[in-house]
Amino acid sequence: MNKTVVNSWNEWDPLRHVIVGRADNCHIPPEEPALDAKVPEDSDMRGQWGKRPQETIDRANELLDTFAAQLQARGIRVDRPVPIDHSQPVTTPDFHTGSQFGCMPPRDVLLTVGPEILEATMSYRCRWFEYLNYRPLLQRYWEEDPNFRHEAAPKPRLTDADYHPDYLSEKIGVEKRLKWAEEKHFVTTEEEPLFDAADVLRFGRDLVVQHGFTTNLKGIEWLRRHFPDHRVHAVNFPGDPYPIHIDATFTPLRPGLILNNPQRRLPKDQRGMFEKNGWEIVDAAQPAHNAPPPLCYSSVWLSMNVLVLDPKTVCVEKSEVYQAEQMDKLGMEVVEVELRDAYAFGGGLHCCTADVYREGGCEDYFP
Ligand code: ABU
């Protein structure tokens, strides 16, 4: 009974225990403010919603199961969520939406910081109940590990006041989106704290958090107050017209080395803590694909959405040959994982996992 089950302070220490998502019963949710702002105007997803075709669900599950088995073969404990019925609507006193999303990307919902797993507020209405998919696991960790802290951020109300109405017009255009991103004018307002867990990167004592569509400044302030022993840094990437989740933009590989999306470079005035401490920020390789797969919310930059197994080993999607080649040159052993046909369900190799245990403690990398 006295064992540590939950412990993970960064993105690169040796991984020993992880959650891998499932595609079961995944839905394309109905239109709603923050989700619509993320779907590109020419996307095949505009105007349609409902359960995803069963053959695509089966294929995604096949790939996720194979990935889980690959990790297990390396001695990593893998847990899977228990999917709820995502066809159920989400109704609260403040809003109603016709269906949920799924439980393929646990990284969006669960933030592991040391012995704590924190359920994020989320900012899409369709994802309001997504944490329920992970409750059986978190309950089990709580039974097994007396030091495990299971925390949940305050559930947001997600009324219309949470969203800027100018983002909801039919055609905005990429130029205006880029201008708004530069001005830090995102779809979410500062009505109440909002954050998705996938906007947070863990660097020991420092948490780096993307301010964008899914995380607002109040969300970042909430994290600052919740983790008083950490330094919490807000960053933003003006080259991204659809800024959700930091993990296809900024990817730490090991202490001292970060990949940065060359279309979404970290602005100079936000590089100080890395430069002062000798960290190298290198442009990621180009993606191997010109477009995302059908019915996919994410960009082609899932190429850099990799899962680091330890400071010398990284999982890269099998078709992302340029990214794999770059990892090799950077001295990393590459583990190829086939996942592209599951991208549509919520992301890549980092998105579809959530850390439970990595070796190591809370280091200060930016003294
Ligand atoms: N969930 C990561 C997606 C980021 C992107 O579309 O580039």
mmCIF file of C-alpha atoms and ligand atoms in Angstrom:
data_model
loop_
_atom_site.group_PDB
_atom_site.id
_atom_site.type_symbol
_atom_site.label_atom_id
_atom_site.label_comp_id
_atom_site.label_asym_id
_atom_site.label_seq_id
_atom_site.Cartn_x
_atom_site.Cartn_y
_atom_site.Cartn_z
ATOM 1 C CA MET A 1 0.000 0.000 0.000
ATOM 2 C CA ASN A 2 2.927 2.333 0.572
ATOM 3 C CA LYS A 3 4.182 2.762 -2.968
ATOM 4 C CA THR A 4 4.514 5.849 -5.110
ATOM 5 C CA VAL A 5 2.365 5.482 -8.215
ATOM 6 C CA VAL A 6 2.214 9.091 -9.411
ATOM 7 C CA ASN A 7 5.385 11.120 -9.950
ATOM 8 C CA SER A 8 6.362 13.148 -13.024
ATOM 9 C CA TRP A 9 8.059 16.530 -13.036
ATOM 10 C CA ASN A 10 9.075 17.070 -16.629
ATOM 11 C CA GLU A 11 8.620 15.907 -20.206
ATOM 12 C CA TRP A 12 11.801 13.811 -20.595
ATOM 13 C CA ASP A 13 12.842 11.775 -17.524
ATOM 14 C CA PRO A 14 12.592 7.972 -17.977
ATOM 15 C CA LEU A 15 8.921 7.082 -18.440
ATOM 16 C CA ARG A 16 7.675 4.159 -16.342
ATOM 17 C CA HIS A 17 3.880 4.522 -16.313
ATOM 18 C CA VAL A 18 1.547 6.261 -18.746
ATOM 19 C CA ILE A 19 -2.100 6.517 -19.782
ATOM 20 C CA VAL A 20 -2.868 5.886 -23.475
ATOM 21 C CA GLY A 21 -6.235 7.111 -24.785
ATOM 22 C CA ARG A 22 -8.969 5.223 -26.628
ATOM 23 C CA ALA A 23 -11.044 6.145 -29.677
ATOM 24 C CA ASP A 24 -14.255 4.379 -28.588
ATOM 25 C CA ASN A 25 -17.476 6.132 -29.490
ATOM 26 C CA CYS A 26 -15.662 9.345 -30.380
ATOM 27 C CA HIS A 27 -17.834 12.125 -31.810
ATOM 28 C CA ILE A 28 -17.446 15.208 -33.934
ATOM 29 C CA PRO A 29 -19.248 17.603 -31.604
ATOM 30 C CA PRO A 30 -21.828 20.147 -32.761
ATOM 31 C CA GLU A 31 -20.777 23.719 -33.439
ATOM 32 C CA GLU A 32 -19.835 25.751 -30.381
ATOM 33 C CA PRO A 33 -17.750 28.904 -29.917
ATOM 34 C CA ALA A 34 -14.233 27.790 -28.943
ATOM 35 C CA LEU A 35 -14.304 24.673 -31.093
ATOM 36 C CA ASP A 36 -15.439 26.582 -34.187
ATOM 37 C CA ALA A 37 -12.610 29.056 -33.745
ATOM 38 C CA LYS A 38 -10.115 26.189 -34.035
ATOM 39 C CA VAL A 39 -11.605 24.518 -37.140
ATOM 40 C CA PRO A 40 -10.007 26.058 -40.255
ATOM 41 C CA GLU A 41 -12.524 27.812 -42.502
ATOM 42 C CA ASP A 42 -11.897 25.421 -45.426
ATOM 43 C CA SER A 43 -11.952 22.284 -43.229
ATOM 44 C CA ASP A 44 -13.994 19.202 -44.194
ATOM 45 C CA MET A 45 -15.352 19.276 -40.614
ATOM 46 C CA ARG A 46 -17.348 22.479 -41.037
ATOM 47 C CA GLY A 47 -21.074 21.924 -40.725
ATOM 48 C CA GLN A 48 -21.058 18.263 -39.791
ATOM 49 C CA TRP A 49 -21.281 16.488 -36.494
ATOM 50 C CA GLY A 50 -22.167 13.109 -35.018
ATOM 51 C CA LYS A 51 -20.478 9.835 -34.254
ATOM 52 C CA ARG A 52 -17.311 9.206 -36.239
ATOM 53 C CA PRO A 53 -17.504 6.339 -38.748
ATOM 54 C CA GLN A 54 -17.046 3.017 -36.931
ATOM 55 C CA GLU A 55 -14.311 1.808 -39.307
ATOM 56 C CA THR A 56 -12.202 4.884 -38.438
ATOM 57 C CA ILE A 57 -12.789 4.282 -34.721
ATOM 58 C CA ASP A 58 -11.701 0.651 -35.103
ATOM 59 C CA ARG A 59 -8.589 1.648 -37.032
ATOM 60 C CA ALA A 60 -7.639 4.310 -34.468
ATOM 61 C CA ASN A 61 -8.112 1.813 -31.632
ATOM 62 C CA GLU A 62 -5.949 -0.720 -33.452
ATOM 63 C CA LEU A 63 -3.142 1.860 -33.648
ATOM 64 C CA LEU A 64 -3.553 2.991 -30.032
ATOM 65 C CA ASP A 65 -3.544 -0.648 -28.830
ATOM 66 C CA THR A 66 -0.366 -1.326 -30.818
ATOM 67 C CA PHE A 67 1.285 1.790 -29.381
ATOM 68 C CA ALA A 68 0.312 0.677 -25.853
ATOM 69 C CA ALA A 69 1.813 -2.770 -26.539
ATOM 70 C CA GLN A 70 5.047 -1.177 -27.838
ATOM 71 C CA LEU A 71 5.372 0.792 -24.612
ATOM 72 C CA GLN A 72 4.590 -2.270 -22.489
ATOM 73 C CA ALA A 73 7.239 -4.254 -24.360
ATOM 74 C CA ARG A 74 9.731 -1.634 -23.131
ATOM 75 C CA GLY A 75 8.675 -2.255 -19.526
ATOM 76 C CA ILE A 76 6.370 0.770 -19.240
ATOM 77 C CA ARG A 77 3.082 0.267 -17.355
ATOM 78 C CA VAL A 78 0.175 1.397 -19.527
ATOM 79 C CA ASP A 79 -3.333 2.192 -18.301
ATOM 80 C CA ARG A 80 -6.341 2.949 -20.481
ATOM 81 C CA PRO A 81 -9.358 5.163 -19.739
ATOM 82 C CA VAL A 82 -12.855 3.749 -19.304
ATOM 83 C CA PRO A 83 -14.860 5.514 -22.026
ATOM 84 C CA ILE A 84 -18.174 7.066 -21.054
ATOM 85 C CA ASP A 85 -20.972 7.366 -23.622
ATOM 86 C CA HIS A 86 -19.823 10.337 -25.688
ATOM 87 C CA SER A 87 -23.116 10.502 -27.573
ATOM 88 C CA GLN A 88 -24.689 11.960 -24.437
ATOM 89 C CA PRO A 89 -25.349 15.707 -24.526
ATOM 90 C CA VAL A 90 -23.694 18.092 -22.103
ATOM 91 C CA THR A 91 -26.257 20.127 -20.223
ATOM 92 C CA THR A 92 -25.585 22.440 -17.311
ATOM 93 C CA PRO A 93 -27.646 25.380 -15.969
ATOM 94 C CA ASP A 94 -25.598 27.585 -18.322
ATOM 95 C CA PHE A 95 -25.381 25.760 -21.666
ATOM 96 C CA HIS A 96 -26.405 22.753 -23.712
ATOM 97 C CA THR A 97 -24.504 20.991 -26.483
ATOM 98 C CA GLY A 98 -25.584 17.896 -28.381
ATOM 99 C CA SER A 99 -22.660 15.525 -27.804
ATOM 100 C CA GLN A 100 -19.243 15.068 -26.245
ATOM 101 C CA PHE A 101 -15.834 14.584 -27.859
ATOM 102 C CA GLY A 102 -14.042 11.382 -26.766
ATOM 103 C CA CYS A 103 -11.128 10.177 -24.671
ATOM 104 C CA MET A 104 -8.335 9.800 -27.134
ATOM 105 C CA PRO A 105 -6.196 12.723 -25.934
ATOM 106 C CA PRO A 106 -5.762 12.396 -22.136
ATOM 107 C CA ARG A 107 -2.947 14.987 -22.324
ATOM 108 C CA ASP A 108 -5.559 17.708 -22.922
ATOM 109 C CA VAL A 109 -7.375 16.953 -19.666
ATOM 110 C CA LEU A 110 -4.823 15.644 -17.147
ATOM 111 C CA LEU A 111 -1.829 17.630 -15.915
ATOM 112 C CA THR A 112 0.649 15.614 -13.845
ATOM 113 C CA VAL A 113 2.943 17.687 -11.637
ATOM 114 C CA GLY A 114 5.006 15.575 -9.250
ATOM 115 C CA PRO A 115 2.610 13.513 -7.082
ATOM 116 C CA GLU A 116 -0.450 15.389 -8.366
ATOM 117 C CA ILE A 117 -2.788 14.843 -11.300
ATOM 118 C CA LEU A 118 -4.905 17.930 -11.931
ATOM 119 C CA GLU A 119 -8.062 17.827 -14.057
ATOM 120 C CA ALA A 120 -8.059 20.939 -16.259
ATOM 121 C CA THR A 121 -11.050 23.272 -16.525
ATOM 122 C CA MET A 122 -11.214 22.721 -20.324
ATOM 123 C CA SER A 123 -12.693 25.407 -22.552
ATOM 124 C CA TYR A 124 -14.909 23.535 -25.015
ATOM 125 C CA ARG A 125 -18.432 22.808 -23.836
ATOM 126 C CA CYS A 126 -18.322 19.349 -25.433
ATOM 127 C CA ARG A 127 -15.335 18.467 -23.208
ATOM 128 C CA TRP A 128 -16.881 19.546 -19.915
ATOM 129 C CA PHE A 129 -17.361 15.962 -18.681
ATOM 130 C CA GLU A 130 -14.282 14.442 -20.310
ATOM 131 C CA TYR A 131 -12.539 13.938 -16.959
ATOM 132 C CA LEU A 132 -15.083 11.201 -16.159
ATOM 133 C CA ASN A 133 -13.276 8.857 -18.583
ATOM 134 C CA TYR A 134 -10.242 8.970 -16.287
ATOM 135 C CA ARG A 135 -11.931 8.835 -12.887
ATOM 136 C CA PRO A 136 -11.673 5.012 -12.521
ATOM 137 C CA LEU A 137 -7.900 5.271 -13.035
ATOM 138 C CA LEU A 138 -7.459 8.247 -10.726
ATOM 139 C CA GLN A 139 -9.542 6.530 -8.092
ATOM 140 C CA ARG A 140 -7.275 3.481 -8.363
ATOM 141 C CA TYR A 141 -4.100 5.594 -8.035
ATOM 142 C CA TRP A 142 -5.653 7.226 -4.976
ATOM 143 C CA GLU A 143 -6.218 3.784 -3.416
ATOM 144 C CA GLU A 144 -2.703 2.601 -4.283
ATOM 145 C CA ASP A 145 -0.621 5.679 -3.478
ATOM 146 C CA PRO A 146 -1.129 7.496 -0.149
ATOM 147 C CA ASN A 147 0.792 10.523 -1.440
ATOM 148 C CA PHE A 148 -1.184 10.911 -4.677
ATOM 149 C CA ARG A 149 -2.979 14.250 -4.917
ATOM 150 C CA HIS A 150 -6.059 14.089 -7.108
ATOM 151 C CA GLU A 151 -7.078 17.675 -7.857
ATOM 152 C CA ALA A 152 -9.711 19.259 -10.084
ATOM 153 C CA ALA A 153 -9.700 22.895 -11.180
ATOM 154 C CA PRO A 154 -12.987 24.783 -10.729
ATOM 155 C CA LYS A 155 -15.452 23.805 -13.441
ATOM 156 C CA PRO A 156 -16.064 26.831 -15.654
ATOM 157 C CA ARG A 157 -19.529 28.076 -16.540
ATOM 158 C CA LEU A 158 -18.756 28.466 -20.266
ATOM 159 C CA THR A 159 -21.547 30.920 -20.935
ATOM 160 C CA ASP A 160 -21.411 33.101 -24.071
ATOM 161 C CA ALA A 161 -19.460 35.623 -21.967
ATOM 162 C CA ASP A 162 -16.458 33.276 -22.182
ATOM 163 C CA TYR A 163 -16.071 33.803 -25.933
ATOM 164 C CA HIS A 164 -15.329 36.856 -28.083
ATOM 165 C CA PRO A 165 -18.187 37.217 -30.568
ATOM 166 C CA ASP A 166 -15.924 38.532 -33.348
ATOM 167 C CA TYR A 167 -14.321 35.081 -33.588
ATOM 168 C CA LEU A 168 -17.684 33.564 -34.431
ATOM 169 C CA SER A 169 -18.261 35.262 -37.767
ATOM 170 C CA GLU A 170 -18.307 32.893 -40.724
ATOM 171 C CA LYS A 171 -15.118 34.029 -42.505
ATOM 172 C CA ILE A 172 -12.296 35.657 -40.627
ATOM 173 C CA GLY A 173 -9.360 34.761 -42.844
ATOM 174 C CA VAL A 174 -5.857 33.749 -41.842
ATOM 175 C CA GLU A 175 -4.432 37.286 -42.110
ATOM 176 C CA LYS A 176 -6.832 38.663 -39.510
ATOM 177 C CA ARG A 177 -6.307 35.607 -37.298
ATOM 178 C CA LEU A 178 -2.544 36.167 -37.359
ATOM 179 C CA LYS A 179 -3.019 39.843 -36.474
ATOM 180 C CA TRP A 180 -5.287 38.877 -33.570
ATOM 181 C CA ALA A 181 -2.771 36.247 -32.402
ATOM 182 C CA GLU A 182 -0.040 38.920 -32.473
ATOM 183 C CA GLU A 183 -2.289 41.185 -30.358
ATOM 184 C CA LYS A 184 -3.094 38.252 -28.031
ATOM 185 C CA HIS A 185 -6.748 38.595 -28.904
ATOM 186 C CA PHE A 186 -7.994 35.016 -28.691
ATOM 187 C CA VAL A 187 -11.459 33.447 -28.833
ATOM 188 C CA THR A 188 -11.675 33.006 -25.063
ATOM 189 C CA THR A 189 -12.282 36.071 -22.875
ATOM 190 C CA GLU A 190 -11.096 36.685 -19.321
ATOM 191 C CA GLU A 191 -14.530 35.956 -17.839
ATOM 192 C CA GLU A 192 -13.188 33.126 -15.627
ATOM 193 C CA PRO A 193 -10.076 30.901 -15.405
ATOM 194 C CA LEU A 194 -9.790 28.513 -18.360
ATOM 195 C CA PHE A 195 -7.022 26.115 -19.289
ATOM 196 C CA ASP A 196 -6.451 22.854 -21.112
ATOM 197 C CA ALA A 197 -3.704 20.673 -19.637
ATOM 198 C CA ALA A 198 -2.016 20.373 -23.049
ATOM 199 C CA ASP A 199 -1.132 24.076 -22.918
ATOM 200 C CA VAL A 200 1.306 23.350 -20.081
ATOM 201 C CA LEU A 201 4.872 22.047 -20.371
ATOM 202 C CA ARG A 202 6.709 20.884 -17.272
ATOM 203 C CA PHE A 203 10.367 21.780 -16.729
ATOM 204 C CA GLY A 204 10.822 20.771 -13.065
ATOM 205 C CA ARG A 205 10.337 23.923 -10.959
ATOM 206 C CA ASP A 206 9.104 25.832 -14.025
ATOM 207 C CA LEU A 207 5.812 25.460 -15.834
ATOM 208 C CA VAL A 208 5.587 27.029 -19.299
ATOM 209 C CA VAL A 209 2.002 27.745 -20.320
ATOM 210 C CA GLN A 210 0.660 28.825 -23.710
ATOM 211 C CA HIS A 211 -1.816 31.713 -23.693
ATOM 212 C CA GLY A 212 -4.155 31.094 -26.634
ATOM 213 C CA PHE A 213 -7.614 29.805 -27.570
ATOM 214 C CA THR A 214 -7.870 27.150 -24.849
ATOM 215 C CA THR A 215 -6.016 28.862 -21.998
ATOM 216 C CA ASN A 216 -6.591 32.434 -20.880
ATOM 217 C CA LEU A 217 -4.548 34.663 -18.558
ATOM 218 C CA LYS A 218 -6.831 33.923 -15.625
ATOM 219 C CA GLY A 219 -6.236 30.209 -16.227
ATOM 220 C CA ILE A 220 -2.487 30.844 -16.058
ATOM 221 C CA GLU A 221 -2.925 32.887 -12.882
ATOM 222 C CA TRP A 222 -5.002 30.057 -11.410
ATOM 223 C CA LEU A 223 -2.137 27.640 -12.116
ATOM 224 C CA ARG A 224 0.321 30.105 -10.528
ATOM 225 C CA ARG A 225 -1.704 30.212 -7.310
ATOM 226 C CA HIS A 226 -2.326 26.451 -7.349
ATOM 227 C CA PHE A 227 1.387 25.611 -7.687
ATOM 228 C CA PRO A 228 2.991 28.153 -5.305
ATOM 229 C CA ASP A 229 6.356 26.338 -5.335
ATOM 230 C CA HIS A 230 6.622 26.624 -9.120
ATOM 231 C CA ARG A 231 7.472 29.518 -11.409
ATOM 232 C CA VAL A 232 4.733 29.776 -14.011
ATOM 233 C CA HIS A 233 5.608 31.467 -17.325
ATOM 234 C CA ALA A 234 3.038 32.611 -19.888
ATOM 235 C CA VAL A 235 4.201 32.261 -23.494
ATOM 236 C CA ASN A 236 2.523 32.798 -26.845
ATOM 237 C CA PHE A 237 3.395 32.017 -30.433
ATOM 238 C CA PRO A 238 2.187 34.773 -32.786
ATOM 239 C CA GLY A 239 2.733 32.711 -35.982
ATOM 240 C CA ASP A 240 -0.118 30.355 -35.067
ATOM 241 C CA PRO A 241 -3.547 31.417 -36.351
ATOM 242 C CA TYR A 242 -5.253 28.597 -34.393
ATOM 243 C CA PRO A 243 -3.343 28.477 -31.093
ATOM 244 C CA ILE A 244 -4.493 25.530 -29.048
ATOM 245 C CA HIS A 245 -2.123 23.294 -27.076
ATOM 246 C CA ILE A 246 1.595 23.892 -26.899
ATOM 247 C CA ASP A 247 2.663 20.378 -27.855
ATOM 248 C CA ALA A 248 2.836 20.795 -31.635
ATOM 249 C CA THR A 249 4.729 24.069 -31.183
ATOM 250 C CA PHE A 250 7.354 23.739 -28.443
ATOM 251 C CA THR A 251 8.787 20.319 -27.591
ATOM 252 C CA PRO A 252 11.476 19.832 -24.946
ATOM 253 C CA LEU A 253 13.568 16.728 -25.685
ATOM 254 C CA ARG A 254 16.030 16.759 -22.786
ATOM 255 C CA PRO A 255 17.562 19.315 -20.421
ATOM 256 C CA GLY A 256 19.023 22.035 -22.640
ATOM 257 C CA LEU A 257 17.220 21.191 -25.901
ATOM 258 C CA ILE A 258 13.817 22.233 -27.268
ATOM 259 C CA LEU A 259 12.287 21.861 -30.733
ATOM 260 C CA ASN A 260 10.304 24.890 -31.856
ATOM 261 C CA ASN A 261 7.820 24.983 -34.732
ATOM 262 C CA PRO A 262 9.481 27.232 -37.364
ATOM 263 C CA GLN A 263 6.109 28.813 -38.213
ATOM 264 C CA ARG A 264 5.405 29.551 -34.551
ATOM 265 C CA ARG A 265 8.700 30.772 -33.138
ATOM 266 C CA LEU A 266 8.862 31.840 -29.507
ATOM 267 C CA PRO A 267 9.254 35.651 -29.566
ATOM 268 C CA LYS A 268 12.698 36.981 -28.626
ATOM 269 C CA ASP A 269 11.440 38.747 -25.504
ATOM 270 C CA GLN A 270 10.191 35.404 -24.116
ATOM 271 C CA ARG A 271 13.449 33.505 -24.633
ATOM 272 C CA GLY A 272 15.376 35.002 -21.719
ATOM 273 C CA MET A 273 15.088 32.137 -19.216
ATOM 274 C CA PHE A 274 16.230 29.613 -21.842
ATOM 275 C CA GLU A 275 19.095 31.727 -23.205
ATOM 276 C CA LYS A 276 20.432 32.674 -19.783
ATOM 277 C CA ASN A 277 20.642 29.000 -18.865
ATOM 278 C CA GLY A 278 22.231 27.806 -22.104
ATOM 279 C CA TRP A 279 19.212 26.014 -23.549
ATOM 280 C CA GLU A 280 19.176 25.541 -27.306
ATOM 281 C CA ILE A 281 15.900 26.158 -29.173
ATOM 282 C CA VAL A 282 16.090 24.576 -32.631
ATOM 283 C CA ASP A 283 13.596 24.687 -35.498
ATOM 284 C CA ALA A 284 11.705 21.409 -35.895
ATOM 285 C CA ALA A 285 11.968 19.545 -39.203
ATOM 286 C CA GLN A 286 9.236 20.073 -41.782
ATOM 287 C CA PRO A 287 6.223 17.744 -41.558
ATOM 288 C CA ALA A 288 6.106 14.914 -44.107
ATOM 289 C CA HIS A 289 2.486 15.766 -45.052
ATOM 290 C CA ASN A 290 0.960 18.820 -46.733
ATOM 291 C CA ALA A 291 -2.429 18.392 -45.056
ATOM 292 C CA PRO A 292 -3.868 16.704 -41.986
ATOM 293 C CA PRO A 293 -5.862 13.472 -42.464
ATOM 294 C CA PRO A 294 -9.652 13.747 -43.063
ATOM 295 C CA LEU A 295 -11.881 15.049 -40.247
ATOM 296 C CA CYS A 296 -8.867 16.151 -38.192
ATOM 297 C CA TYR A 297 -8.804 19.217 -35.920
ATOM 298 C CA SER A 298 -5.037 19.367 -35.693
ATOM 299 C CA SER A 299 -2.417 20.808 -38.021
ATOM 300 C CA VAL A 300 0.313 18.984 -39.951
ATOM 301 C CA TRP A 301 2.634 19.920 -37.089
ATOM 302 C CA LEU A 302 1.589 16.835 -35.169
ATOM 303 C CA SER A 303 4.887 15.749 -36.758
ATOM 304 C CA MET A 304 6.627 17.256 -33.713
ATOM 305 C CA ASN A 305 4.038 15.988 -31.196
ATOM 306 C CA VAL A 306 6.436 13.281 -30.026
ATOM 307 C CA LEU A 307 6.584 11.263 -26.809
ATOM 308 C CA VAL A 308 9.983 11.342 -25.103
ATOM 309 C CA LEU A 309 10.678 8.040 -23.307
ATOM 310 C CA ASP A 310 13.964 9.214 -21.765
ATOM 311 C CA PRO A 311 16.572 11.847 -22.651
ATOM 312 C CA LYS A 312 17.971 9.586 -25.393
ATOM 313 C CA THR A 313 14.825 7.918 -26.745
ATOM 314 C CA VAL A 314 11.796 9.362 -28.479
ATOM 315 C CA CYS A 315 8.645 7.992 -30.143
ATOM 316 C CA VAL A 316 8.036 9.588 -33.556
ATOM 317 C CA GLU A 317 5.085 8.898 -35.875
ATOM 318 C CA LYS A 318 6.181 6.387 -38.521
ATOM 319 C CA SER A 319 5.398 8.503 -41.604
ATOM 320 C CA GLU A 320 7.192 11.590 -40.198
ATOM 321 C CA VAL A 321 10.492 10.740 -41.802
ATOM 322 C CA TYR A 322 11.998 14.258 -41.650
ATOM 323 C CA GLN A 323 11.251 14.549 -37.946
ATOM 324 C CA ALA A 324 12.784 11.115 -37.333
ATOM 325 C CA GLU A 325 15.876 12.082 -39.322
ATOM 326 C CA GLN A 326 16.287 15.261 -37.257
ATOM 327 C CA MET A 327 15.935 13.322 -33.985
ATOM 328 C CA ASP A 328 18.631 10.950 -35.148
ATOM 329 C CA LYS A 329 20.963 13.883 -35.885
ATOM 330 C CA LEU A 330 20.201 15.283 -32.420
ATOM 331 C CA GLY A 331 21.458 12.025 -30.922
ATOM 332 C CA MET A 332 18.081 10.500 -30.030
ATOM 333 C CA GLU A 333 17.165 6.866 -30.614
ATOM 334 C CA VAL A 334 13.891 6.898 -32.572
ATOM 335 C CA VAL A 335 11.051 4.490 -31.848
ATOM 336 C CA GLU A 336 8.709 4.484 -34.850
ATOM 337 C CA VAL A 337 5.006 4.385 -33.989
ATOM 338 C CA GLU A 338 2.199 4.265 -36.539
ATOM 339 C CA LEU A 339 -0.534 6.709 -35.461
ATOM 340 C CA ARG A 340 -1.524 8.970 -38.371
ATOM 341 C CA ASP A 341 -4.927 7.302 -38.867
ATOM 342 C CA ALA A 342 -5.734 8.169 -35.234
ATOM 343 C CA TYR A 343 -4.781 11.874 -35.503
ATOM 344 C CA ALA A 344 -8.380 12.863 -36.248
ATOM 345 C CA PHE A 345 -9.406 11.680 -32.804
ATOM 346 C CA GLY A 346 -7.505 14.402 -31.017
ATOM 347 C CA GLY A 347 -3.815 14.475 -31.828
ATOM 348 C CA GLY A 348 -0.468 12.721 -31.962
ATOM 349 C CA LEU A 349 1.818 10.714 -29.724
ATOM 350 C CA HIS A 350 2.104 13.314 -26.963
ATOM 351 C CA CYS A 351 -1.608 14.174 -27.052
ATOM 352 C CA CYS A 352 -2.777 10.551 -26.826
ATOM 353 C CA THR A 353 -0.811 9.925 -23.634
ATOM 354 C CA ALA A 354 -0.635 11.364 -20.119
ATOM 355 C CA ASP A 355 2.274 10.814 -17.752
ATOM 356 C CA VAL A 356 1.725 8.932 -14.520
ATOM 357 C CA TYR A 357 5.297 8.142 -13.476
ATOM 358 C CA ARG A 358 8.697 9.272 -14.669
ATOM 359 C CA GLU A 359 11.829 8.684 -12.671
ATOM 360 C CA GLY A 360 13.468 11.694 -11.051
ATOM 361 C CA GLY A 361 12.516 14.637 -8.900
ATOM 362 C CA CYS A 362 11.779 18.331 -9.144
ATOM 363 C CA GLU A 363 14.949 19.973 -10.499
ATOM 364 C CA ASP A 364 15.633 23.652 -11.043
ATOM 365 C CA TYR A 365 16.756 23.975 -14.675
ATOM 366 C CA PHE A 366 16.619 27.797 -14.705
ATOM 367 C CA PRO A 367 18.384 28.913 -11.511
HETATM 368 N N1 ABU B 1 -3.400 19.248 -29.838
HETATM 369 C C1 ABU B 1 -2.305 19.773 -30.560
HETATM 370 C C2 ABU B 1 -2.778 20.430 -31.855
HETATM 371 C C3 ABU B 1 -1.921 21.542 -32.247
HETATM 372 C C4 ABU B 1 -2.014 21.865 -33.715
HETATM 373 O O1 ABU B 1 -3.074 21.705 -34.336
HETATM 374 O O2 ABU B 1 -0.991 22.281 -34.291
#
